[in-house]
PDB file of C-alpha atoms in Angstrom:
ATOM      1  CA  UNK A 166      98.119  98.384  25.817  1.00  0.00           C
ATOM      2  CA  UNK A 167     101.453  99.875  25.754  1.00  0.00           C
ATOM      3  CA  UNK A 168     103.443  96.655  26.411  1.00  0.00           C
ATOM      4  CA  UNK A 169     101.374  94.478  23.997  1.00  0.00           C
ATOM      5  CA  UNK A 170     102.136  93.867  20.413  1.00  0.00           C
ATOM      6  CA  UNK A 171      99.970  92.262  17.548  1.00  0.00           C
ATOM      7  CA  UNK A 172     101.413  89.587  15.378  1.00  0.00           C
ATOM      8  CA  UNK A 173      99.247  89.185  13.357  1.00  0.00           C
ATOM      9  CA  UNK A 174      99.139  92.357  11.817  1.00  0.00           C
ATOM     10  CA  UNK A 175     100.209  91.036   8.343  1.00  0.00           C
ATOM     11  CA  UNK A 176      97.100  88.169   8.199  1.00  0.00           C
ATOM     12  CA  UNK A 177      93.522  90.077   7.133  1.00  0.00           C
ATOM     13  CA  UNK A 178      91.671  87.339   9.752  1.00  0.00           C
ATOM     14  CA  UNK A 179      88.352  88.157  11.428  1.00  0.00           C
ATOM     15  CA  UNK A 180      87.992  84.755  13.195  1.00  0.00           C
ATOM     16  CA  UNK A 181      91.037  83.377  15.062  1.00  0.00           C
ATOM     17  CA  UNK A 182      90.301  80.342  17.215  1.00  0.00           C
ATOM     18  CA  UNK A 183      93.675  79.292  18.759  1.00  0.00           C
ATOM     19  CA  UNK A 184      97.063  78.932  18.343  1.00  0.00           C
ATOM     20  CA  UNK A 185     100.665  76.764  19.667  1.00  0.00           C
ATOM     21  CA  UNK A 186     104.217  77.493  19.885  1.00  0.00           C
ATOM     22  CA  UNK A 187     106.816  75.497  18.778  1.00  0.00           C
ATOM     23  CA  UNK A 188     108.726  74.476  22.287  1.00  0.00           C
ATOM     24  CA  UNK A 189     112.360  74.742  20.483  1.00  0.00           C
ATOM     25  CA  UNK A 190     111.891  78.362  19.137  1.00  0.00           C
ATOM     26  CA  UNK A 191     108.859  80.649  20.002  1.00  0.00           C
ATOM     27  CA  UNK A 192     109.074  82.924  16.596  1.00  0.00           C
ATOM     28  CA  UNK A 193     107.230  79.560  15.116  1.00  0.00           C
ATOM     29  CA  UNK A 194     103.940  80.002  15.925  1.00  0.00           C
ATOM     30  CA  UNK A 195     100.830  77.721  14.546  1.00  0.00           C
ATOM     31  CA  UNK A 196      97.562  79.767  14.172  1.00  0.00           C
ATOM     32  CA  UNK A 197      94.210  78.428  13.420  1.00  0.00           C
ATOM     33  CA  UNK A 198      91.252  80.078  11.814  1.00  0.00           C
ATOM     34  CA  UNK A 199      87.684  80.244  10.691  1.00  0.00           C
ATOM     35  CA  UNK A 200      86.051  81.730   7.953  1.00  0.00           C
ATOM     36  CA  UNK A 201      83.756  84.753   8.771  1.00  0.00           C
ATOM     37  CA  UNK A 202      80.359  83.586  10.300  1.00  0.00           C
ATOM     38  CA  UNK A 203      78.808  84.885   6.902  1.00  0.00           C
ATOM     39  CA  UNK A 204      81.669  82.887   4.902  1.00  0.00           C
ATOM     40  CA  UNK A 205      82.032  85.589   2.517  1.00  0.00           C
ATOM     41  CA  UNK A 206      85.944  85.211   2.815  1.00  0.00           C
ATOM     42  CA  UNK A 207      88.031  82.013   2.483  1.00  0.00           C
ATOM     43  CA  UNK A 208      90.150  83.079   5.206  1.00  0.00           C
ATOM     44  CA  UNK A 209      90.025  79.878   7.296  1.00  0.00           C
ATOM     45  CA  UNK A 210      93.283  77.283   7.576  1.00  0.00           C
ATOM     46  CA  UNK A 211      96.461  76.678   9.859  1.00  0.00           C
ATOM     47  CA  UNK A 212      98.865  79.310   9.563  1.00  0.00           C
ATOM     48  CA  UNK A 213     102.317  79.441  10.382  1.00  0.00           C
ATOM     49  CA  UNK A 214     104.979  81.851  10.819  1.00  0.00           C
ATOM     50  CA  UNK A 215     108.625  81.386  11.529  1.00  0.00           C
ATOM     51  CA  UNK A 216     109.824  84.839  12.323  1.00  0.00           C
ATOM     52  CA  UNK A 217     107.251  85.898  15.257  1.00  0.00           C
ATOM     53  CA  UNK A 218     104.803  87.132  13.239  1.00  0.00           C
ATOM     54  CA  UNK A 219     106.241  89.329  10.657  1.00  0.00           C
ATOM     55  CA  UNK A 220     105.344  86.917   7.736  1.00  0.00           C
ATOM     56  CA  UNK A 221     102.603  84.134   7.758  1.00  0.00           C
ATOM     57  CA  UNK A 222     102.025  81.060   5.088  1.00  0.00           C
ATOM     58  CA  UNK A 223      98.849  79.160   5.079  1.00  0.00           C
ATOM     59  CA  UNK A 224      99.939  75.538   5.344  1.00  0.00           C
ATOM     60  CA  UNK A 225      96.475  74.522   4.755  1.00  0.00           C
ATOM     61  CA  UNK A 226      92.624  74.594   4.470  1.00  0.00           C
ATOM     62  CA  UNK A 227      90.684  71.766   5.050  1.00  0.00           C
ATOM     63  CA  UNK A 228      87.229  73.380   5.501  1.00  0.00           C
ATOM     64  CA  UNK A 229      85.633  76.738   6.776  1.00  0.00           C
ATOM     65  CA  UNK A 230      85.850  75.850  10.623  1.00  0.00           C
ATOM     66  CA  UNK A 231      89.580  75.273  11.460  1.00  0.00           C
ATOM     67  CA  UNK A 232      89.445  75.262  15.092  1.00  0.00           C
ATOM     68  CA  UNK A 233      93.030  74.406  16.653  1.00  0.00           C
ATOM     69  CA  UNK A 234      96.630  73.441  16.448  1.00  0.00           C
ATOM     70  CA  UNK A 235      98.491  71.558  19.006  1.00  0.00           C
ATOM     71  CA  UNK A 236     102.272  70.795  19.017  1.00  0.00           C
ATOM     72  CA  UNK A 237     103.151  67.150  20.419  1.00  0.00           C
ATOM     73  CA  UNK A 238     105.449  67.876  23.658  1.00  0.00           C
ATOM     74  CA  UNK A 239     107.177  64.507  22.713  1.00  0.00           C
ATOM     75  CA  UNK A 240     107.950  65.720  18.856  1.00  0.00           C
ATOM     76  CA  UNK A 241     107.600  69.181  18.187  1.00  0.00           C
ATOM     77  CA  UNK A 242     107.412  67.662  14.081  1.00  0.00           C
ATOM     78  CA  UNK A 243     104.278  66.274  15.281  1.00  0.00           C
ATOM     79  CA  UNK A 244     100.813  68.989  14.726  1.00  0.00           C
ATOM     80  CA  UNK A 245      97.688  68.008  15.287  1.00  0.00           C
ATOM     81  CA  UNK A 246      94.830  70.236  13.629  1.00  0.00           C
ATOM     82  CA  UNK A 247      91.354  70.312  14.459  1.00  0.00           C
ATOM     83  CA  UNK A 248      88.294  71.285  12.871  1.00  0.00           C
ATOM     84  CA  UNK A 249      85.164  72.166  14.484  1.00  0.00           C
ATOM     85  CA  UNK A 250      81.584  70.867  13.031  1.00  0.00           C
ATOM     86  CA  UNK A 251      82.184  71.170   9.170  1.00  0.00           C
ATOM     87  CA  UNK A 252      79.334  69.804   7.549  1.00  0.00           C
ATOM     88  CA  UNK A 253      81.229  66.384   6.650  1.00  0.00           C
ATOM     89  CA  UNK A 254      83.601  68.680   4.673  1.00  0.00           C
ATOM     90  CA  UNK A 255      86.248  66.617   5.857  1.00  0.00           C
ATOM     91  CA  UNK A 256      87.278  64.490   8.841  1.00  0.00           C
ATOM     92  CA  UNK A 257      87.928  67.065  11.484  1.00  0.00           C
ATOM     93  CA  UNK A 258      91.343  65.634  12.977  1.00  0.00           C
ATOM     94  CA  UNK A 259      94.504  65.225  11.262  1.00  0.00           C
ATOM     95  CA  UNK A 260      98.374  65.292  11.894  1.00  0.00           C
ATOM     96  CA  UNK A 261     101.547  66.321  10.261  1.00  0.00           C
ATOM     97  CA  UNK A 262     104.685  64.398  11.065  1.00  0.00           C
ATOM     98  CA  UNK A 263     106.572  66.818   9.264  1.00  0.00           C
ATOM     99  CA  UNK A 264     105.906  70.722  10.987  1.00  0.00           C
ATOM    100  CA  UNK A 265     102.686  71.143   8.651  1.00  0.00           C
ATOM    101  CA  UNK A 266     104.097  70.046   5.376  1.00  0.00           C
ATOM    102  CA  UNK A 267     101.892  67.194   4.940  1.00  0.00           C
ATOM    103  CA  UNK A 268      98.842  66.122   6.427  1.00  0.00           C
ATOM    104  CA  UNK A 269      97.149  62.322   7.190  1.00  0.00           C
ATOM    105  CA  UNK A 270      93.621  62.699   8.486  1.00  0.00           C
ATOM    106  CA  UNK A 271      92.552  59.981  11.614  1.00  0.00           C
ATOM    107  CA  UNK A 272      89.374  58.396   9.565  1.00  0.00           C
ATOM    108  CA  UNK A 273      88.136  56.515  12.315  1.00  0.00           C
ATOM    109  CA  UNK A 274      87.922  59.518  15.051  1.00  0.00           C
ATOM    110  CA  UNK A 275      83.964  59.047  15.497  1.00  0.00           C
ATOM    111  CA  UNK A 276      82.588  62.446  15.852  1.00  0.00           C
ATOM    112  CA  UNK A 277      81.924  65.265  13.351  1.00  0.00           C
ATOM    113  CA  UNK A 278      83.913  67.529  15.212  1.00  0.00           C
ATOM    114  CA  UNK A 279      86.995  68.165  17.232  1.00  0.00           C
ATOM    115  CA  UNK A 280      88.621  71.405  19.319  1.00  0.00           C
ATOM    116  CA  UNK A 281      91.493  70.494  21.084  1.00  0.00           C
ATOM    117  CA  UNK A 282      93.937  67.864  21.491  1.00  0.00           C
ATOM    118  CA  UNK A 283      95.564  66.988  24.838  1.00  0.00           C
ATOM    119  CA  UNK A 284      98.366  64.484  25.541  1.00  0.00           C
ATOM    120  CA  UNK A 285      98.179  61.385  27.892  1.00  0.00           C
ATOM    121  CA  UNK A 286     101.109  62.395  30.731  1.00  0.00           C
ATOM    122  CA  UNK A 287     102.060  58.516  30.653  1.00  0.00           C
ATOM    123  CA  UNK A 288     101.600  57.032  27.553  1.00  0.00           C
ATOM    124  CA  UNK A 289     102.665  58.848  24.202  1.00  0.00           C
ATOM    125  CA  UNK A 290     100.590  56.435  22.121  1.00  0.00           C
ATOM    126  CA  UNK A 291      97.091  58.041  23.530  1.00  0.00           C
ATOM    127  CA  UNK A 292      95.522  61.470  22.780  1.00  0.00           C
ATOM    128  CA  UNK A 293      92.765  63.318  24.196  1.00  0.00           C
ATOM    129  CA  UNK A 294      90.453  65.459  21.926  1.00  0.00           C
ATOM    130  CA  UNK A 295      87.524  67.583  23.177  1.00  0.00           C
ATOM    131  CA  UNK A 296      84.666  68.395  21.186  1.00  0.00           C
ATOM    132  CA  UNK A 297      81.670  70.894  20.971  1.00  0.00           C
ATOM    133  CA  UNK A 298      79.029  68.551  21.367  1.00  0.00           C
ATOM    134  CA  UNK A 299      80.046  64.969  22.128  1.00  0.00           C
ATOM    135  CA  UNK A 300      82.228  65.592  25.137  1.00  0.00           C
ATOM    136  CA  UNK A 301      86.071  63.995  25.436  1.00  0.00           C
ATOM    137  CA  UNK A 302      87.211  61.051  23.118  1.00  0.00           C
ATOM    138  CA  UNK A 303      90.609  59.120  24.196  1.00  0.00           C
ATOM    139  CA  UNK A 304      92.049  57.768  21.294  1.00  0.00           C
ATOM    140  CA  UNK A 305      95.444  56.605  19.503  1.00  0.00           C
ATOM    141  CA  UNK A 306      98.271  59.030  18.936  1.00  0.00           C
ATOM    142  CA  UNK A 307      98.220  58.232  15.089  1.00  0.00           C
ATOM    143  CA  UNK A 308      95.653  57.732  12.629  1.00  0.00           C
TER     144      UNK A 308
END
């Protein structure tokens, strides 16, 4: 562990689920988190640092079960946000076109859970979304 550095020291989170790095600047990191399993602490959401983890801001909290943040390889300002099963609190798939400032839900996404987003290698209009309980879905890259 001598060469490892904890970059979330400023965050008191218990259930981190996923992260992604901005390809233009590795100090810009998006981090997804869920509430603790007992849901006593309301710490879920999507967090972002611009300084490699020294300071963090929560960009949004849509439910208690944020799962991942995925940056589009074609447009790094586009960030996809997913949520695991969330008791129908909110759509489980969202897109920000402005690096996390505002969010648009995928209202027609057909399942209650979304985990990770992958990108079609030849068609920028298509994404794939893995789930917990309903396999993989292929759909439009924008809501």
